[in-house]
Amino acid sequence: MDITAKSWCWQKKGEPTDLILKEKRIRELGETEVLIQNTTIGLNPVDWKLIGWGHPEWSADSVPGVDGAGIIIAVGRKMTHLRIGTRVCYHTDLSKDGSFATHTIVSGYALMSIPDKVSDLAAAAFPCPSLTAWQAFSKVPDMKGRNVLVSGAGGSVGYFLTQLLINAGAYVSVTAAPKHHDTFLKMGTRNVIDYKTADWKDKIKISLNGNLFDAVFDTVNGEHAASLAPLLGYYGHLVSIQDRVEKAPLSAFTTCISLHEIALGAFHKYGSHKQIAELMQDGEMLLNKIGAGILSQRQQSVDNFENLPQHLAKMKENNTETKYIIQIR
């Protein structure tokens, strides 16, 4: 195999615009790996964060990027069951070269086939936010008829999670900026609260008519998630998506809440083959629901491959609900 990939390469901790476009020769595939010719790249907050922080296993010329979509053009020795030319999307192992390139090597076990009714743009926008939302949703059993809060629902993860909860029959309240309120009310949420209102917690308690939440999903950070613990009732669930709650936020042997952390990227290292296969199957199920119009994604902002660093910098600066995408032509 003699293929060279145009790759946006990381050099040191810095800004997205510090990435350098280089030609990188594709190494030989491992026996369980596949080579994807990317058509589309999904940009995520974790991308600009890692460019700024660095990664323990990165060195100069490492390629960032967690989400991509494209076609399989080569397979490792043990991956002969995968068909060349199949459209797939993926979430990469952050310790290896990622999706910010024309070609990416990924595990053959960590691929999702793209349904015919789903575009490459939609598929590239899918893995990181939607699988994160799915993992958060899956932490709490039997949501039908339960009172649930999604804190910070305006972003891609919260937006997708809210739909999953509503479709499961939960009574969903969300906190979001006022510009999102109409969208969530039309979606079927019970309450939409502006999180910048000083007494929003008191208002949302009143709306529950003396009850408390069975589950709270927080997309802000661990400290913010911990501050929401008093909104949970007995045996409630506190799911911290953006961070983790380091210490029990309430006294022992009182409401007995359960704490949950979400770490999508960790499945590459810590997930069993069975767990990874199940997650990919779940992802394909969700993609089919997107194709059928049952679930929707955020509005997209699309740019070309040559402008990837500038587009990622724009995403970082704006910090909006818009999903930023790169298309390779």
mmCIF file of C-alpha atoms in Angstrom:
data_model
loop_
_atom_site.group_PDB
_atom_site.id
_atom_site.type_symbol
_atom_site.label_atom_id
_atom_site.label_comp_id
_atom_site.label_asym_id
_atom_site.label_seq_id
_atom_site.Cartn_x
_atom_site.Cartn_y
_atom_site.Cartn_z
ATOM 1 C CA MET A 1 0.000 0.000 0.000
ATOM 2 C CA ASP A 2 1.551 3.264 -1.125
ATOM 3 C CA ILE A 3 -0.840 6.092 -0.198
ATOM 4 C CA THR A 4 -0.054 9.586 0.999
ATOM 5 C CA ALA A 5 -2.640 11.525 2.996
ATOM 6 C CA LYS A 6 -2.981 15.278 3.199
ATOM 7 C CA SER A 7 -3.049 15.774 6.951
ATOM 8 C CA TRP A 8 -3.506 18.698 9.302
ATOM 9 C CA CYS A 9 -0.718 18.065 11.801
ATOM 10 C CA TRP A 10 -0.365 19.182 15.422
ATOM 11 C CA GLN A 11 3.030 20.540 16.480
ATOM 12 C CA LYS A 12 2.618 21.844 20.014
ATOM 13 C CA LYS A 13 0.000 23.117 22.452
ATOM 14 C CA GLY A 14 -1.732 26.055 20.818
ATOM 15 C CA GLU A 15 -4.592 27.197 18.635
ATOM 16 C CA PRO A 16 -6.377 25.428 15.746
ATOM 17 C CA THR A 17 -4.685 27.839 13.342
ATOM 18 C CA ASP A 18 -1.299 26.450 14.455
ATOM 19 C CA LEU A 19 -2.012 23.191 12.632
ATOM 20 C CA ILE A 20 0.236 22.578 9.608
ATOM 21 C CA LEU A 21 -0.881 20.838 6.412
ATOM 22 C CA LYS A 22 1.539 18.056 5.490
ATOM 23 C CA GLU A 23 1.756 14.941 3.353
ATOM 24 C CA LYS A 24 1.920 11.820 5.530
ATOM 25 C CA ARG A 25 2.545 8.375 4.136
ATOM 26 C CA ILE A 26 -0.020 5.844 5.290
ATOM 27 C CA ARG A 27 1.567 2.989 7.251
ATOM 28 C CA GLU A 28 0.757 -0.652 6.714
ATOM 29 C CA LEU A 29 -2.574 -1.724 8.159
ATOM 30 C CA GLY A 30 -2.771 -3.884 11.238
ATOM 31 C CA GLU A 31 -4.751 -7.085 10.854
ATOM 32 C CA THR A 32 -7.883 -5.592 12.505
ATOM 33 C CA GLU A 33 -7.626 -2.124 10.957
ATOM 34 C CA VAL A 34 -9.197 -0.491 7.918
ATOM 35 C CA LEU A 35 -8.289 2.537 5.829
ATOM 36 C CA ILE A 36 -10.980 5.143 5.270
ATOM 37 C CA GLN A 37 -10.873 7.676 2.447
ATOM 38 C CA ASN A 38 -12.595 10.558 4.186
ATOM 39 C CA THR A 39 -15.303 12.565 2.479
ATOM 40 C CA THR A 40 -16.402 14.562 5.494
ATOM 41 C CA ILE A 41 -14.998 15.514 8.911
ATOM 42 C CA GLY A 42 -17.048 16.460 11.962
ATOM 43 C CA LEU A 43 -15.552 19.114 14.238
ATOM 44 C CA ASN A 44 -16.112 18.928 17.999
ATOM 45 C CA PRO A 45 -15.122 20.966 21.076
ATOM 46 C CA VAL A 46 -12.801 18.141 22.136
ATOM 47 C CA ASP A 47 -10.758 18.831 18.989
ATOM 48 C CA TRP A 48 -9.813 22.412 19.821
ATOM 49 C CA LYS A 49 -9.450 21.537 23.498
ATOM 50 C CA LEU A 50 -6.909 18.808 22.778
ATOM 51 C CA ILE A 51 -5.039 21.042 20.345
ATOM 52 C CA GLY A 52 -4.685 23.487 23.230
ATOM 53 C CA TRP A 53 -3.954 20.918 25.943
ATOM 54 C CA GLY A 54 -2.062 18.336 23.964
ATOM 55 C CA HIS A 55 -2.479 14.590 24.453
ATOM 56 C CA PRO A 56 -0.111 12.342 26.443
ATOM 57 C CA GLU A 57 0.506 10.186 23.374
ATOM 58 C CA TRP A 58 0.800 12.978 20.792
ATOM 59 C CA SER A 59 4.054 14.204 19.320
ATOM 60 C CA ALA A 60 4.896 16.621 16.510
ATOM 61 C CA ASP A 61 2.921 15.757 13.351
ATOM 62 C CA SER A 62 0.198 13.825 15.176
ATOM 63 C CA VAL A 63 -3.154 14.281 13.423
ATOM 64 C CA PRO A 64 -6.117 15.429 15.581
ATOM 65 C CA GLY A 65 -9.804 14.852 14.896
ATOM 66 C CA VAL A 66 -12.274 12.378 16.404
ATOM 67 C CA ASP A 67 -15.146 12.216 13.887
ATOM 68 C CA GLY A 68 -15.197 11.369 10.205
ATOM 69 C CA ALA A 69 -17.133 9.729 7.397
ATOM 70 C CA GLY A 70 -16.014 8.202 4.130
ATOM 71 C CA ILE A 71 -15.536 4.926 2.297
ATOM 72 C CA ILE A 72 -13.475 1.828 3.099
ATOM 73 C CA ILE A 73 -10.619 1.489 0.604
ATOM 74 C CA ALA A 74 -8.436 -1.156 2.300
ATOM 75 C CA VAL A 75 -8.839 -3.728 5.069
ATOM 76 C CA GLY A 76 -6.497 -5.630 7.379
ATOM 77 C CA ARG A 77 -6.012 -9.386 7.138
ATOM 78 C CA LYS A 78 -8.742 -10.244 9.653
ATOM 79 C CA MET A 79 -11.267 -7.688 8.376
ATOM 80 C CA THR A 80 -12.155 -9.417 5.093
ATOM 81 C CA HIS A 81 -15.843 -9.436 6.089
ATOM 82 C CA LEU A 82 -15.869 -5.665 5.489
ATOM 83 C CA ARG A 83 -16.591 -4.591 1.923
ATOM 84 C CA ILE A 84 -14.393 -2.163 0.015
ATOM 85 C CA GLY A 85 -16.485 0.866 -0.982
ATOM 86 C CA THR A 86 -18.818 0.720 2.028
ATOM 87 C CA ARG A 87 -19.840 4.133 3.389
ATOM 88 C CA VAL A 88 -19.007 4.360 7.081
ATOM 89 C CA CYS A 89 -18.593 6.866 9.886
ATOM 90 C CA TYR A 90 -16.385 6.562 12.936
ATOM 91 C CA HIS A 91 -15.071 7.991 16.194
ATOM 92 C CA THR A 92 -11.301 7.651 16.485
ATOM 93 C CA ASP A 93 -8.977 6.560 19.250
ATOM 94 C CA LEU A 94 -7.424 9.847 20.405
ATOM 95 C CA SER A 95 -4.044 8.205 20.975
ATOM 96 C CA LYS A 96 -3.692 7.625 17.207
ATOM 97 C CA ASP A 97 -3.844 9.798 14.092
ATOM 98 C CA GLY A 98 -7.391 11.074 13.666
ATOM 99 C CA SER A 99 -9.825 12.373 11.096
ATOM 100 C CA PHE A 100 -8.180 15.682 10.120
ATOM 101 C CA ALA A 101 -6.805 14.092 6.953
ATOM 102 C CA THR A 102 -7.862 12.803 3.571
ATOM 103 C CA HIS A 103 -7.309 9.235 4.830
ATOM 104 C CA THR A 104 -7.575 7.739 8.325
ATOM 105 C CA ILE A 105 -6.745 4.297 9.718
ATOM 106 C CA VAL A 106 -9.332 3.092 12.245
ATOM 107 C CA SER A 107 -10.258 -0.112 14.015
ATOM 108 C CA GLY A 108 -12.425 -2.355 11.884
ATOM 109 C CA TYR A 109 -14.494 -3.078 14.981
ATOM 110 C CA ALA A 110 -15.366 0.591 15.536
ATOM 111 C CA LEU A 111 -17.234 1.453 12.342
ATOM 112 C CA MET A 112 -20.860 2.323 11.657
ATOM 113 C CA SER A 113 -22.395 1.781 8.233
ATOM 114 C CA ILE A 114 -24.155 4.861 6.865
ATOM 115 C CA PRO A 115 -27.773 4.255 5.765
ATOM 116 C CA ASP A 116 -28.699 5.292 2.238
ATOM 117 C CA LYS A 117 -30.988 8.043 3.525
ATOM 118 C CA VAL A 118 -28.216 9.655 5.616
ATOM 119 C CA SER A 119 -25.768 12.025 3.923
ATOM 120 C CA ASP A 120 -22.034 11.989 4.589
ATOM 121 C CA LEU A 121 -22.453 15.428 6.186
ATOM 122 C CA ALA A 122 -25.014 14.102 8.656
ATOM 123 C CA ALA A 123 -22.918 10.988 9.303
ATOM 124 C CA ALA A 124 -19.754 12.967 10.102
ATOM 125 C CA ALA A 125 -21.744 15.172 12.466
ATOM 126 C CA PHE A 126 -23.065 12.109 14.276
ATOM 127 C CA PRO A 127 -20.506 10.086 16.288
ATOM 128 C CA CYS A 128 -19.134 12.244 19.108
ATOM 129 C CA PRO A 129 -22.260 14.180 20.183
ATOM 130 C CA SER A 130 -24.846 11.517 19.414
ATOM 131 C CA LEU A 131 -23.014 8.519 20.872
ATOM 132 C CA THR A 132 -22.208 10.619 23.949
ATOM 133 C CA ALA A 133 -25.908 11.440 24.298
ATOM 134 C CA TRP A 134 -26.766 7.763 23.828
ATOM 135 C CA GLN A 135 -24.318 6.656 26.514
ATOM 136 C CA ALA A 136 -25.765 9.231 28.918
ATOM 137 C CA PHE A 137 -29.311 8.134 28.080
ATOM 138 C CA SER A 138 -28.380 4.482 28.626
ATOM 139 C CA LYS A 139 -27.095 5.126 32.152
ATOM 140 C CA VAL A 140 -30.612 5.484 33.546
ATOM 141 C CA PRO A 141 -33.152 2.661 33.164
ATOM 142 C CA ASP A 142 -36.865 2.953 32.405
ATOM 143 C CA MET A 143 -37.382 6.644 31.618
ATOM 144 C CA LYS A 144 -41.084 6.360 30.769
ATOM 145 C CA GLY A 145 -43.123 8.670 32.977
ATOM 146 C CA ARG A 146 -40.057 9.945 34.868
ATOM 147 C CA ASN A 147 -39.252 13.585 35.602
ATOM 148 C CA VAL A 148 -35.934 14.405 33.951
ATOM 149 C CA LEU A 149 -33.791 17.534 33.650
ATOM 150 C CA VAL A 150 -31.266 18.206 30.886
ATOM 151 C CA SER A 151 -29.008 21.048 31.957
ATOM 152 C CA GLY A 152 -27.453 22.997 29.084
ATOM 153 C CA ALA A 153 -29.579 21.395 26.392
ATOM 154 C CA GLY A 154 -28.734 23.881 23.647
ATOM 155 C CA GLY A 155 -25.586 22.118 22.423
ATOM 156 C CA SER A 156 -25.426 19.124 20.095
ATOM 157 C CA VAL A 157 -25.265 16.557 22.923
ATOM 158 C CA GLY A 158 -28.107 18.063 24.946
ATOM 159 C CA TYR A 159 -30.242 18.561 21.848
ATOM 160 C CA PHE A 160 -29.919 14.904 20.830
ATOM 161 C CA LEU A 161 -30.301 13.621 24.395
ATOM 162 C CA THR A 162 -33.512 15.593 24.883
ATOM 163 C CA GLN A 163 -35.027 13.883 21.839
ATOM 164 C CA LEU A 164 -34.017 10.448 23.113
ATOM 165 C CA LEU A 165 -35.633 11.112 26.483
ATOM 166 C CA ILE A 166 -38.862 12.470 24.996
ATOM 167 C CA ASN A 167 -39.098 9.492 22.642
ATOM 168 C CA ALA A 168 -38.677 7.206 25.667
ATOM 169 C CA GLY A 169 -41.715 8.803 27.327
ATOM 170 C CA ALA A 170 -39.917 10.889 29.952
ATOM 171 C CA TYR A 171 -41.297 14.207 31.226
ATOM 172 C CA VAL A 172 -38.396 16.408 30.198
ATOM 173 C CA SER A 173 -37.397 19.834 31.484
ATOM 174 C CA VAL A 174 -34.390 21.645 30.053
ATOM 175 C CA THR A 175 -32.265 24.669 30.777
ATOM 176 C CA ALA A 176 -31.191 26.577 27.692
ATOM 177 C CA ALA A 177 -30.658 30.082 26.362
ATOM 178 C CA PRO A 178 -33.883 31.904 25.398
ATOM 179 C CA LYS A 179 -33.156 31.553 21.658
ATOM 180 C CA HIS A 180 -33.679 27.787 22.012
ATOM 181 C CA HIS A 181 -36.922 27.868 23.980
ATOM 182 C CA ASP A 182 -39.363 27.634 21.070
ATOM 183 C CA THR A 183 -37.422 24.731 19.576
ATOM 184 C CA PHE A 184 -37.593 22.694 22.773
ATOM 185 C CA LEU A 185 -41.231 23.501 23.452
ATOM 186 C CA LYS A 186 -42.156 22.346 19.945
ATOM 187 C CA MET A 187 -40.088 19.222 20.568
ATOM 188 C CA GLY A 188 -42.337 18.353 23.515
ATOM 189 C CA THR A 189 -40.469 19.379 26.657
ATOM 190 C CA ARG A 190 -42.551 20.149 29.760
ATOM 191 C CA ASN A 191 -40.459 23.113 30.934
ATOM 192 C CA VAL A 192 -37.791 25.308 29.363
ATOM 193 C CA ILE A 193 -35.846 27.513 31.760
ATOM 194 C CA ASP A 194 -33.260 30.219 31.129
ATOM 195 C CA TYR A 195 -30.250 29.061 33.143
ATOM 196 C CA LYS A 196 -29.112 32.667 33.607
ATOM 197 C CA THR A 197 -32.195 33.462 35.665
ATOM 198 C CA ALA A 198 -31.043 33.700 39.295
ATOM 199 C CA ASP A 199 -33.949 31.705 40.765
ATOM 200 C CA TRP A 200 -34.359 29.138 37.989
ATOM 201 C CA LYS A 201 -33.962 26.204 40.394
ATOM 202 C CA ASP A 202 -36.817 27.466 42.572
ATOM 203 C CA LYS A 203 -39.017 27.990 39.502
ATOM 204 C CA ILE A 204 -38.366 24.526 38.160
ATOM 205 C CA LYS A 205 -39.129 22.956 41.552
ATOM 206 C CA ILE A 206 -42.486 24.727 41.597
ATOM 207 C CA SER A 207 -43.289 23.329 38.153
ATOM 208 C CA LEU A 208 -42.861 19.775 39.508
ATOM 209 C CA ASN A 209 -45.780 20.201 41.933
ATOM 210 C CA GLY A 210 -43.933 18.975 45.003
ATOM 211 C CA ASN A 211 -41.930 16.280 43.218
ATOM 212 C CA LEU A 212 -38.230 16.206 42.390
ATOM 213 C CA PHE A 213 -36.354 14.842 39.387
ATOM 214 C CA ASP A 214 -35.709 11.157 38.893
ATOM 215 C CA ALA A 215 -32.656 11.975 36.760
ATOM 216 C CA VAL A 216 -30.551 15.033 35.979
ATOM 217 C CA PHE A 217 -28.210 15.145 32.980
ATOM 218 C CA ASP A 218 -25.634 17.951 33.073
ATOM 219 C CA THR A 219 -23.600 19.081 30.044
ATOM 220 C CA VAL A 220 -21.673 21.915 31.758
ATOM 221 C CA ASN A 221 -19.003 20.539 34.133
ATOM 222 C CA GLY A 222 -18.577 18.483 37.281
ATOM 223 C CA GLU A 223 -18.974 21.389 39.671
ATOM 224 C CA HIS A 224 -22.197 22.479 37.996
ATOM 225 C CA ALA A 225 -23.494 18.916 37.985
ATOM 226 C CA ALA A 226 -22.859 18.618 41.735
ATOM 227 C CA SER A 227 -24.829 21.822 42.337
ATOM 228 C CA LEU A 228 -27.891 20.168 40.786
ATOM 229 C CA ALA A 229 -27.940 17.227 43.203
ATOM 230 C CA PRO A 230 -30.544 18.837 45.522
ATOM 231 C CA LEU A 231 -33.005 18.756 42.614
ATOM 232 C CA LEU A 232 -32.975 14.950 42.689
ATOM 233 C CA GLY A 233 -35.418 12.831 44.619
ATOM 234 C CA TYR A 234 -34.791 9.582 46.475
ATOM 235 C CA TYR A 235 -32.690 7.118 44.449
ATOM 236 C CA GLY A 236 -32.251 9.673 41.675
ATOM 237 C CA HIS A 237 -29.517 9.623 39.041
ATOM 238 C CA LEU A 238 -26.989 12.411 38.422
ATOM 239 C CA VAL A 239 -25.289 12.026 35.035
ATOM 240 C CA SER A 240 -22.294 14.294 34.427
ATOM 241 C CA ILE A 241 -21.564 14.393 30.697
ATOM 242 C CA GLN A 242 -18.866 17.039 30.330
ATOM 243 C CA ASP A 243 -16.876 16.153 33.429
ATOM 244 C CA ARG A 244 -17.213 13.994 36.546
ATOM 245 C CA VAL A 245 -18.449 14.646 40.077
ATOM 246 C CA GLU A 246 -15.383 13.914 42.195
ATOM 247 C CA LYS A 247 -17.068 13.836 45.629
ATOM 248 C CA ALA A 248 -20.505 12.820 46.805
ATOM 249 C CA PRO A 249 -22.531 16.048 46.651
ATOM 250 C CA LEU A 250 -25.075 15.060 49.327
ATOM 251 C CA SER A 251 -24.943 13.488 52.780
ATOM 252 C CA ALA A 252 -24.701 9.707 52.968
ATOM 253 C CA PHE A 253 -27.833 7.631 53.560
ATOM 254 C CA THR A 254 -30.217 10.425 52.631
ATOM 255 C CA THR A 255 -31.520 10.527 49.063
ATOM 256 C CA CYS A 256 -29.054 7.802 47.985
ATOM 257 C CA ILE A 257 -28.491 9.235 44.524
ATOM 258 C CA SER A 258 -26.297 7.476 41.968
ATOM 259 C CA LEU A 259 -23.452 9.306 40.223
ATOM 260 C CA HIS A 260 -22.581 8.557 36.592
ATOM 261 C CA GLU A 261 -19.725 9.722 34.374
ATOM 262 C CA ILE A 262 -19.585 9.639 30.584
ATOM 263 C CA ALA A 263 -16.386 9.089 28.601
ATOM 264 C CA LEU A 264 -17.093 8.092 25.006
ATOM 265 C CA GLY A 265 -13.448 8.071 23.929
ATOM 266 C CA ALA A 266 -12.541 5.566 26.631
ATOM 267 C CA PHE A 267 -14.369 2.776 24.812
ATOM 268 C CA HIS A 268 -11.388 2.351 22.473
ATOM 269 C CA LYS A 269 -9.134 1.338 25.365
ATOM 270 C CA TYR A 270 -11.485 -0.050 27.995
ATOM 271 C CA GLY A 271 -14.467 -1.408 26.074
ATOM 272 C CA SER A 272 -14.636 -5.135 25.399
ATOM 273 C CA HIS A 273 -15.166 -6.372 21.830
ATOM 274 C CA LYS A 274 -18.773 -7.125 22.774
ATOM 275 C CA GLN A 275 -19.343 -3.651 24.225
ATOM 276 C CA ILE A 276 -17.801 -1.945 21.194
ATOM 277 C CA ALA A 277 -19.897 -4.052 18.825
ATOM 278 C CA GLU A 278 -23.053 -3.174 20.765
ATOM 279 C CA LEU A 279 -22.201 0.542 20.718
ATOM 280 C CA MET A 280 -21.653 0.459 16.947
ATOM 281 C CA GLN A 281 -24.962 -1.390 16.485
ATOM 282 C CA ASP A 282 -26.702 1.212 18.628
ATOM 283 C CA GLY A 283 -25.084 3.931 16.536
ATOM 284 C CA GLU A 284 -26.389 2.395 13.322
ATOM 285 C CA MET A 285 -29.859 2.199 14.883
ATOM 286 C CA LEU A 286 -29.710 5.905 15.692
ATOM 287 C CA LEU A 287 -28.435 6.760 12.205
ATOM 288 C CA ASN A 288 -31.435 4.935 10.746
ATOM 289 C CA LYS A 289 -33.720 7.021 12.947
ATOM 290 C CA ILE A 290 -32.026 10.163 11.642
ATOM 291 C CA GLY A 291 -32.557 8.906 8.102
ATOM 292 C CA ALA A 292 -36.233 8.253 8.883
ATOM 293 C CA GLY A 293 -36.703 11.742 10.337
ATOM 294 C CA ILE A 294 -37.410 10.455 13.852
ATOM 295 C CA LEU A 295 -34.322 12.151 15.298
ATOM 296 C CA SER A 296 -32.786 15.399 14.090
ATOM 297 C CA GLN A 297 -29.376 17.064 14.267
ATOM 298 C CA ARG A 298 -28.234 20.615 14.741
ATOM 299 C CA GLN A 299 -27.896 23.032 11.825
ATOM 300 C CA GLN A 300 -24.571 22.675 10.024
ATOM 301 C CA SER A 301 -21.870 25.104 8.953
ATOM 302 C CA VAL A 302 -19.797 23.542 6.158
ATOM 303 C CA ASP A 303 -16.371 24.554 4.853
ATOM 304 C CA ASN A 304 -13.676 22.909 2.731
ATOM 305 C CA PHE A 305 -10.629 20.925 3.815
ATOM 306 C CA GLU A 306 -8.149 23.731 3.129
ATOM 307 C CA ASN A 307 -9.975 25.933 5.654
ATOM 308 C CA LEU A 308 -10.188 23.336 8.447
ATOM 309 C CA PRO A 309 -8.072 25.227 11.031
ATOM 310 C CA GLN A 310 -9.956 28.484 10.446
ATOM 311 C CA HIS A 311 -13.327 26.721 10.614
ATOM 312 C CA LEU A 312 -12.362 25.023 13.886
ATOM 313 C CA ALA A 313 -11.148 28.362 15.273
ATOM 314 C CA LYS A 314 -14.487 29.898 14.299
ATOM 315 C CA MET A 315 -16.275 27.119 16.148
ATOM 316 C CA LYS A 316 -14.162 27.706 19.247
ATOM 317 C CA GLU A 317 -14.781 31.459 19.154
ATOM 318 C CA ASN A 318 -18.518 31.303 18.563
ATOM 319 C CA ASN A 319 -19.293 28.366 20.908
ATOM 320 C CA THR A 320 -22.746 28.053 19.346
ATOM 321 C CA GLU A 321 -25.146 25.191 18.882
ATOM 322 C CA THR A 322 -24.205 25.011 15.194
ATOM 323 C CA LYS A 323 -22.444 21.830 14.077
ATOM 324 C CA TYR A 324 -19.247 22.601 12.171
ATOM 325 C CA ILE A 325 -18.341 20.264 9.298
ATOM 326 C CA ILE A 326 -15.478 19.950 6.810
ATOM 327 C CA GLN A 327 -16.155 18.563 3.337
ATOM 328 C CA ILE A 328 -13.312 17.060 1.294
ATOM 329 C CA ARG A 329 -13.767 17.560 -2.444
#
